[in-house]
Amino acid sequence: MLTQRPRGTADLLPGEVEQWKRLEDIFRAVSRTYHYQEIRTPVFEHTELFARGVGETTDIVEKEMYTFEDRGNRSLTLRPEGTAGVVRAYVENKLYGLPDLAKLYYVGPMFRYEKPQKGRWRQFHQYGVEVLGSEAPEVDVEVIAFGAEFLTKLGLKDVQAEVNSVGCSECRPRHREAMVEKLRPVADRLCKDCQSRLDRNPLRIFDCKNESCQAILREVEAPTVLQCLCDACQSHFSAVTELLQEVGVRFVINDRLVRGLDYYTRTAWEFTVPGYSTVAGGGRYNGLVAQIGGPETPGVGFAGGIERALLVLQEQGAAVTERSPLTAYVAVADAQASQTATKLLQELRCAGISADRDYQGKGLKAQLKAADRVQAKYVLILGEEELKSGTVSVKDLATGEQVTVARNEIVSYLSDLQNSSGVVEHDQM
Ligand code: HAM
């Protein structure tokens, strides 16, 4: 136990972390170009927020939440998703009082007690955006285009947006009635879950993984919400699909698409890659702000799983593994040189030059091998000779060339080399 991480969690080791950082950098860069600002909300919230916000009849709330009582007997829950917390923060901090739309993005860990499998974790990480304050279909399109552009920039191939409308409080009851009418007579042939969905949230039956339930839906010609949309939802959906075409986002209409959270109204979509579970998903949620006690405010957003995006990237052979090379490896060729090496190392690092040394008492040969392993550009050798003459031997590992540089000029010597080769150290960016 002590040496095992909890089921459904992962350690990110050096090597993998670089991939995550690359994804986050790209996500932040796209956020900048679309003019979104970062928001950070707590990792846990009052349980009630998710129960109300995400929906009492969802799998997330019914069986997947990490809920606990704190020492003050409050029921708290590790956030299973990001939208509810962002909306809570929007209301609590009265961001609706600001003159402009709230265009927000976030990146962080989420928690769901799911059965761990490929691409499905109990602690996973989402990148996501939320726009609060506009009903315009242009905003749905901006958010979908944001997602599409991010996934493309990341390097994912064959990504497609599947788009649907799940209607509003006017058309949904009509759809519900029509579903119940068609399915009630065959209810006993539905799976147990779908029998209860029929009473509580019939739309969910479209999401059932049982082929037999899907066959029944086809057999009774169960109506999709798209077929039941009210005029306002219909014209919103038409505007969204027209604009998507206009801006060149690849999409298909999937009238059976149902999302696993209850807050959606009108547009709902998922980004999929054939052969994989959903890479990202989102939609409009015009009732959520009011539902948790804020003023009537429309919203729209999406989120994707970092683990999933990286898994697909890797399996498509597009993962980028890069390690930033070290500029200088200080090799201690004489025991007396250790103190000078420590001082030199500090000067190099303060000047923004990445540098490292051996602390394990390795011989010179082993230190040169270590410099190779970390892909150092230069080895700075400090031996007896160098100590005596106040110099450093600088070996270029790519060319094998070696020059002698005065000890007090070494930092500016390496800085000049770095500038002329156009190498910018990561920590200076
Ligand atoms: P969601 O579809 O529940 O939506 O999750 C979004 C994405 O998170 C999924 O497409 C998937 O990539 C990833 N994900 C979900 N569960 C797991 C898991 N157990 N392991 C790994 N990855 C997972 C939401 O969470 C909404 N808040 C999205 C949204 C934002 N809608 C409007 N704004």
XYZ file of C-alpha atoms and ligand atoms in Angstrom:
462
model
C 0.000 0.000 0.000
C 2.639 2.492 1.027
C 4.395 2.172 -2.296
C 1.272 2.097 -4.455
C -0.669 5.061 -5.716
C -4.479 4.996 -5.348
C -6.352 3.232 -8.165
C -7.145 5.514 -11.076
C -4.377 8.024 -10.362
C -1.086 8.495 -12.175
C 2.419 9.739 -11.522
C 3.757 12.032 -14.189
C 7.422 11.360 -14.493
C 10.052 13.586 -16.103
C 9.628 13.073 -19.817
C 5.834 12.885 -19.625
C 5.627 16.197 -17.792
C 7.161 17.950 -20.818
C 4.273 16.706 -22.957
C 1.762 18.082 -20.475
C 3.536 21.419 -20.371
C 3.560 21.583 -24.151
C -0.212 20.947 -24.211
C -0.809 23.589 -21.553
C 1.403 26.096 -23.381
C -0.552 25.589 -26.596
C -3.862 25.859 -24.725
C -2.777 29.098 -23.052
C -1.528 30.492 -26.365
C -4.873 29.758 -28.052
C -6.670 31.296 -25.035
C -4.660 34.450 -25.579
C -5.527 34.721 -29.250
C -9.234 34.182 -28.517
C -8.996 36.662 -25.628
C -9.882 34.411 -22.685
C -8.584 34.996 -19.163
C -7.556 32.347 -16.696
C -9.654 31.551 -13.634
C -8.660 29.232 -10.781
C -11.357 27.904 -8.475
C -11.110 25.501 -5.505
C -10.564 21.806 -6.049
C -13.447 21.095 -3.658
C -16.825 22.790 -3.358
C -20.025 22.291 -1.369
C -21.608 19.022 -2.521
C -24.876 20.834 -3.167
C -23.295 22.852 -5.993
C -22.624 19.749 -8.081
C -25.853 18.006 -7.067
C -27.853 21.015 -8.297
C -25.549 22.133 -11.082
C -24.492 18.891 -12.756
C -27.860 17.239 -12.036
C -29.197 14.735 -9.489
C -29.927 12.094 -12.137
C -26.510 12.111 -13.794
C -24.023 9.271 -13.373
C -21.558 11.809 -12.016
C -23.789 12.842 -9.116
C -25.396 9.436 -8.564
C -22.263 7.344 -8.395
C -19.027 9.109 -9.216
C -18.450 11.893 -6.727
C -15.707 11.937 -4.137
C -17.798 13.311 -1.284
C -16.661 13.663 2.299
C -17.555 15.427 5.489
C -15.001 17.810 6.860
C -14.343 18.265 10.554
C -17.081 20.898 10.700
C -19.646 18.383 9.335
C -19.922 20.140 5.984
C -20.487 17.928 2.975
C -17.787 18.729 0.441
C -16.982 17.169 -2.924
C -13.819 17.060 -4.989
C -14.857 18.771 -8.216
C -15.892 16.239 -10.882
C -15.829 18.944 -13.577
C -15.009 22.625 -13.919
C -18.152 24.409 -15.081
C -20.121 24.429 -11.811
C -17.212 25.933 -9.857
C -16.599 28.616 -12.485
C -20.281 29.536 -12.517
C -20.307 29.651 -8.682
C -17.263 31.956 -8.743
C -18.924 34.134 -11.417
C -21.969 34.608 -9.192
C -20.133 34.906 -5.874
C -17.691 37.499 -7.233
C -20.437 39.313 -9.160
C -18.559 39.103 -12.439
C -21.954 39.665 -14.100
C -21.643 43.292 -13.013
C -18.677 43.857 -15.320
C -19.274 45.672 -18.616
C -17.864 42.874 -20.815
C -18.587 39.178 -21.230
C -16.710 36.849 -18.899
C -14.501 34.771 -21.207
C -12.656 32.396 -18.913
C -10.344 29.406 -19.198
C -9.007 26.887 -16.704
C -6.705 23.920 -16.429
C -6.684 21.574 -13.467
C -7.432 18.242 -11.808
C -10.961 16.790 -11.640
C -12.139 13.704 -9.747
C -14.655 11.027 -10.653
C -15.072 7.612 -9.058
C -15.176 5.748 -12.366
C -13.941 2.313 -13.331
C -10.373 3.007 -14.429
C -9.600 1.958 -17.988
C -7.745 3.253 -21.012
C -8.195 7.039 -21.054
C -10.394 6.977 -17.950
C -8.949 7.976 -14.604
C -10.247 8.820 -11.156
C -8.048 11.869 -10.973
C -7.856 13.369 -14.434
C -7.121 16.818 -15.759
C -9.215 19.125 -17.865
C -8.517 22.202 -19.917
C -11.689 24.153 -20.537
C -13.346 27.472 -21.282
C -16.592 29.131 -20.243
C -18.232 32.249 -21.684
C -20.909 33.839 -19.546
C -23.301 36.573 -20.551
C -24.242 36.031 -24.194
C -26.934 34.078 -25.977
C -25.526 34.775 -29.431
C -24.921 31.728 -31.673
C -21.662 33.444 -32.679
C -20.368 32.666 -29.200
C -21.199 28.943 -29.518
C -19.238 29.009 -32.757
C -16.326 30.866 -31.191
C -16.092 28.251 -28.437
C -16.345 25.318 -30.877
C -13.755 26.941 -33.162
C -11.488 27.480 -30.151
C -11.638 23.762 -29.328
C -11.066 22.704 -32.925
C -8.107 25.021 -33.315
C -6.539 23.927 -30.048
C -6.775 20.226 -30.921
C -5.360 20.884 -34.386
C -2.476 22.956 -33.023
C -1.778 20.167 -30.580
C -1.309 17.852 -33.546
C -4.338 15.544 -33.264
C -5.433 14.023 -36.548
C -8.971 13.160 -37.720
C -10.704 15.287 -35.079
C -14.331 15.965 -35.778
C -16.922 18.057 -33.984
C -20.247 16.250 -33.550
C -22.922 18.839 -32.978
C -26.495 18.598 -31.721
C -29.162 20.669 -30.045
C -30.751 19.428 -26.823
C -33.405 22.147 -26.828
C -34.610 24.298 -23.961
C -37.176 24.273 -21.181
C -39.874 24.838 -23.784
C -39.076 22.068 -26.258
C -37.585 19.484 -23.894
C -40.893 18.654 -22.148
C -42.435 18.105 -25.595
C -39.605 15.756 -26.492
C -39.909 13.982 -23.171
C -43.604 13.365 -23.704
C -43.016 12.041 -27.205
C -40.270 9.712 -25.943
C -42.406 8.367 -23.116
C -45.324 7.805 -25.463
C -43.163 5.714 -27.816
C -41.224 3.832 -25.173
C -43.745 3.194 -22.402
C -45.346 0.232 -24.230
C -41.947 -1.485 -24.621
C -40.485 -0.336 -21.287
C -40.121 -3.875 -19.932
C -37.640 -4.666 -22.731
C -35.353 -1.783 -21.790
C -32.419 -2.366 -19.438
C -32.931 -1.537 -15.741
C -31.057 1.758 -16.079
C -33.141 2.845 -19.059
C -36.374 1.899 -17.288
C -35.475 4.372 -14.597
C -34.259 6.884 -17.210
C -37.681 6.671 -18.842
C -39.212 8.095 -15.663
C -36.497 10.528 -14.753
C -34.718 11.664 -17.925
C -35.729 9.790 -21.087
C -33.245 11.725 -23.271
C -30.476 9.753 -21.540
C -31.687 6.527 -23.160
C -29.932 7.708 -26.343
C -26.699 7.471 -24.362
C -27.214 3.828 -23.257
C -24.329 1.539 -24.181
C -26.630 -1.523 -24.517
C -27.156 -2.417 -28.154
C -30.598 -3.852 -27.280
C -31.788 -0.474 -25.959
C -30.428 1.247 -29.058
C -32.295 -1.281 -31.230
C -35.539 -0.517 -29.380
C -35.004 3.223 -29.959
C -34.703 2.519 -33.678
C -37.625 0.107 -33.699
C -40.075 2.565 -32.119
C -38.564 5.461 -34.082
C -37.949 7.398 -30.896
C -37.943 11.115 -31.661
C -34.704 13.063 -31.315
C -34.749 16.472 -29.649
C -33.812 17.992 -33.016
C -37.195 16.863 -34.314
C -38.977 18.592 -31.426
C -37.131 21.939 -31.268
C -39.131 25.097 -30.667
C -38.723 27.911 -33.222
C -36.170 29.828 -31.175
C -33.973 26.750 -30.621
C -34.347 25.776 -34.263
C -33.160 29.151 -35.511
C -30.295 29.164 -32.986
C -29.179 25.753 -34.200
C -29.395 26.775 -37.865
C -27.331 29.874 -37.137
C -24.682 27.799 -35.349
C -24.339 25.247 -38.148
C -24.256 27.952 -40.850
C -21.573 29.898 -39.012
C -19.530 26.760 -38.402
C -19.483 26.221 -42.136
C -18.605 29.856 -42.666
C -15.558 29.697 -40.401
C -14.492 26.316 -41.763
C -14.835 24.089 -38.689
C -15.206 20.413 -39.655
C -18.386 19.088 -38.095
C -21.241 16.658 -38.486
C -24.704 16.841 -36.986
C -25.290 13.951 -34.601
C -28.904 14.099 -33.479
C -28.345 11.278 -30.972
C -25.587 13.035 -29.113
C -26.428 13.336 -25.432
C -24.079 14.785 -22.875
C -23.601 13.288 -19.425
C -24.448 16.491 -17.553
C -27.896 17.988 -17.059
C -27.211 21.675 -17.462
C -27.107 21.809 -21.250
C -29.586 23.781 -23.307
C -29.535 24.194 -27.095
C -26.103 23.496 -28.605
C -24.196 20.451 -27.352
C -21.131 18.977 -29.015
C -18.231 16.596 -28.679
C -14.858 16.405 -30.353
C -14.205 12.819 -31.377
C -11.456 10.862 -33.058
C -12.580 7.521 -34.563
C -11.649 4.623 -32.300
C -11.290 6.675 -29.125
C -13.569 7.842 -26.355
C -14.564 11.502 -26.530
C -11.587 13.851 -26.592
C -13.538 16.926 -25.447
C -17.129 18.051 -25.062
C -19.242 21.028 -24.224
C -22.364 23.008 -24.860
C -24.588 25.884 -23.954
C -26.096 26.105 -20.471
C -28.533 29.002 -20.350
C -30.198 28.021 -17.068
C -27.229 27.134 -14.884
C -26.352 30.543 -13.452
C -29.941 31.143 -12.315
C -30.225 27.576 -11.068
C -27.455 28.077 -8.555
C -28.878 31.408 -7.412
C -27.387 33.997 -9.765
C -29.152 36.346 -12.167
C -30.491 34.838 -15.417
C -27.304 34.584 -17.497
C -26.625 32.422 -20.520
C -23.383 30.472 -20.754
C -21.486 28.217 -23.098
C -18.226 26.299 -22.789
C -16.324 23.091 -23.348
C -13.666 20.989 -21.649
C -11.328 18.200 -22.668
C -9.219 15.681 -20.824
C -5.465 16.190 -20.972
C -4.780 12.457 -20.511
C -7.086 11.587 -23.414
C -5.622 14.121 -25.815
C -2.095 12.938 -25.050
C -3.102 9.279 -25.377
C -4.506 9.855 -28.861
C -1.466 11.959 -29.822
C 0.839 9.180 -28.702
C -1.062 6.440 -30.504
C -1.200 8.544 -33.656
C 2.579 8.769 -33.409
C 2.433 12.528 -33.097
C 3.649 12.910 -29.521
C 6.545 15.318 -29.295
C 9.223 14.238 -26.868
C 11.655 16.989 -26.328
C 14.085 17.545 -23.556
C 15.695 20.932 -23.194
C 19.448 20.371 -23.482
C 21.842 21.579 -20.852
C 24.293 24.307 -21.892
C 27.169 23.595 -19.537
C 28.263 20.539 -17.598
C 30.982 21.409 -15.112
C 33.375 18.476 -14.825
C 35.488 18.320 -11.694
C 38.774 16.713 -12.770
C 40.567 17.348 -9.505
C 39.226 16.997 -5.953
C 40.615 20.457 -5.148
C 38.417 21.983 -7.860
C 35.104 21.173 -6.221
C 34.743 24.523 -4.479
C 35.587 26.456 -7.654
C 33.091 24.312 -9.554
C 30.324 25.176 -7.087
C 31.088 28.873 -7.429
C 31.275 28.681 -11.227
C 27.992 26.790 -11.368
C 26.268 29.486 -9.365
C 27.635 32.261 -11.618
C 26.487 30.439 -14.751
C 22.996 29.812 -13.420
C 22.606 33.405 -12.208
C 23.506 34.525 -15.732
C 20.693 32.387 -17.121
C 22.925 29.631 -18.484
C 21.643 26.155 -17.621
C 24.394 24.228 -15.887
C 24.927 21.165 -13.735
C 27.704 19.058 -12.218
C 28.346 15.699 -10.589
C 27.883 15.307 -6.839
C 28.627 11.607 -6.598
C 32.400 11.654 -6.898
C 32.452 10.252 -10.459
C 35.759 10.074 -12.298
C 36.359 12.393 -15.271
C 35.410 9.734 -17.829
C 32.127 8.992 -16.082
C 31.421 12.737 -15.838
C 31.922 13.114 -19.603
C 29.498 10.248 -20.148
C 26.991 11.945 -17.836
C 27.367 15.189 -19.842
C 26.545 13.209 -22.982
C 23.492 11.642 -21.354
C 21.999 15.018 -20.457
C 22.848 16.360 -23.924
C 25.114 19.120 -22.631
C 26.457 21.464 -25.299
C 29.712 22.209 -23.472
C 31.740 20.525 -20.786
C 33.682 22.952 -18.613
C 36.667 21.063 -17.246
C 38.246 22.181 -13.988
C 41.452 20.205 -13.295
C 44.744 20.827 -11.580
C 46.144 22.760 -14.565
C 43.101 24.954 -14.882
C 43.111 25.725 -11.151
C 46.745 26.773 -11.309
C 46.348 28.981 -14.364
C 42.923 30.430 -13.430
C 41.311 29.017 -16.557
C 38.597 26.609 -17.671
C 38.851 24.126 -20.545
C 35.700 24.347 -22.652
C 34.883 21.328 -24.751
C 32.202 21.556 -27.427
C 30.536 18.141 -27.320
C 29.162 18.395 -30.844
C 32.504 19.189 -32.556
C 34.931 17.824 -29.976
C 36.845 21.127 -30.123
C 38.434 22.330 -26.921
C 39.555 25.844 -26.000
C 40.954 27.417 -22.864
C 39.125 30.423 -21.437
C 40.104 32.634 -18.497
C 38.088 31.752 -15.425
C 36.738 35.310 -15.015
C 35.642 35.471 -18.657
C 33.839 32.147 -18.881
C 30.340 33.473 -18.176
C 30.509 36.168 -20.848
C 32.194 33.693 -23.230
C 29.276 31.245 -22.909
C 26.693 34.038 -22.992
C 28.168 35.256 -26.306
C 28.116 31.724 -27.738
C 24.540 31.301 -26.603
C 23.444 34.605 -28.149
C 25.227 34.023 -31.434
C 23.758 30.526 -31.796
C 20.302 31.936 -31.139
C 19.742 29.514 -28.258
C 17.371 30.960 -25.695
C 17.333 29.144 -22.407
C 13.870 28.051 -21.311
C 13.987 29.887 -18.024
C 14.618 33.169 -19.831
C 11.527 32.895 -22.035
P -17.438 15.997 -19.756
O -17.878 15.499 -21.081
O -17.983 15.305 -18.558
O -17.808 17.539 -19.722
O -15.876 15.966 -19.661
C -15.081 16.632 -20.633
C -13.898 15.782 -21.013
O -13.156 15.413 -19.849
C -14.232 14.450 -21.660
O -14.495 14.628 -23.030
C -12.936 13.688 -21.447
O -11.957 14.064 -22.386
C -12.496 14.179 -20.086
N -12.858 13.205 -19.034
C -14.049 13.072 -18.410
N -13.985 12.079 -17.500
C -12.747 11.571 -17.547
C -12.044 10.526 -16.843
N -12.628 9.827 -15.876
N -10.733 10.282 -17.172
C -10.131 10.998 -18.141
N -10.730 12.002 -18.828
C -12.018 12.282 -18.543
C -17.545 18.367 -18.677
O -16.859 18.085 -17.735
C -18.140 19.735 -18.855
N -17.816 20.524 -17.657
C -17.619 20.399 -20.109
C -18.186 21.765 -20.294
C -17.600 22.932 -20.045
N -19.406 22.032 -20.712
C -19.589 23.346 -20.730
N -18.480 23.905 -20.311
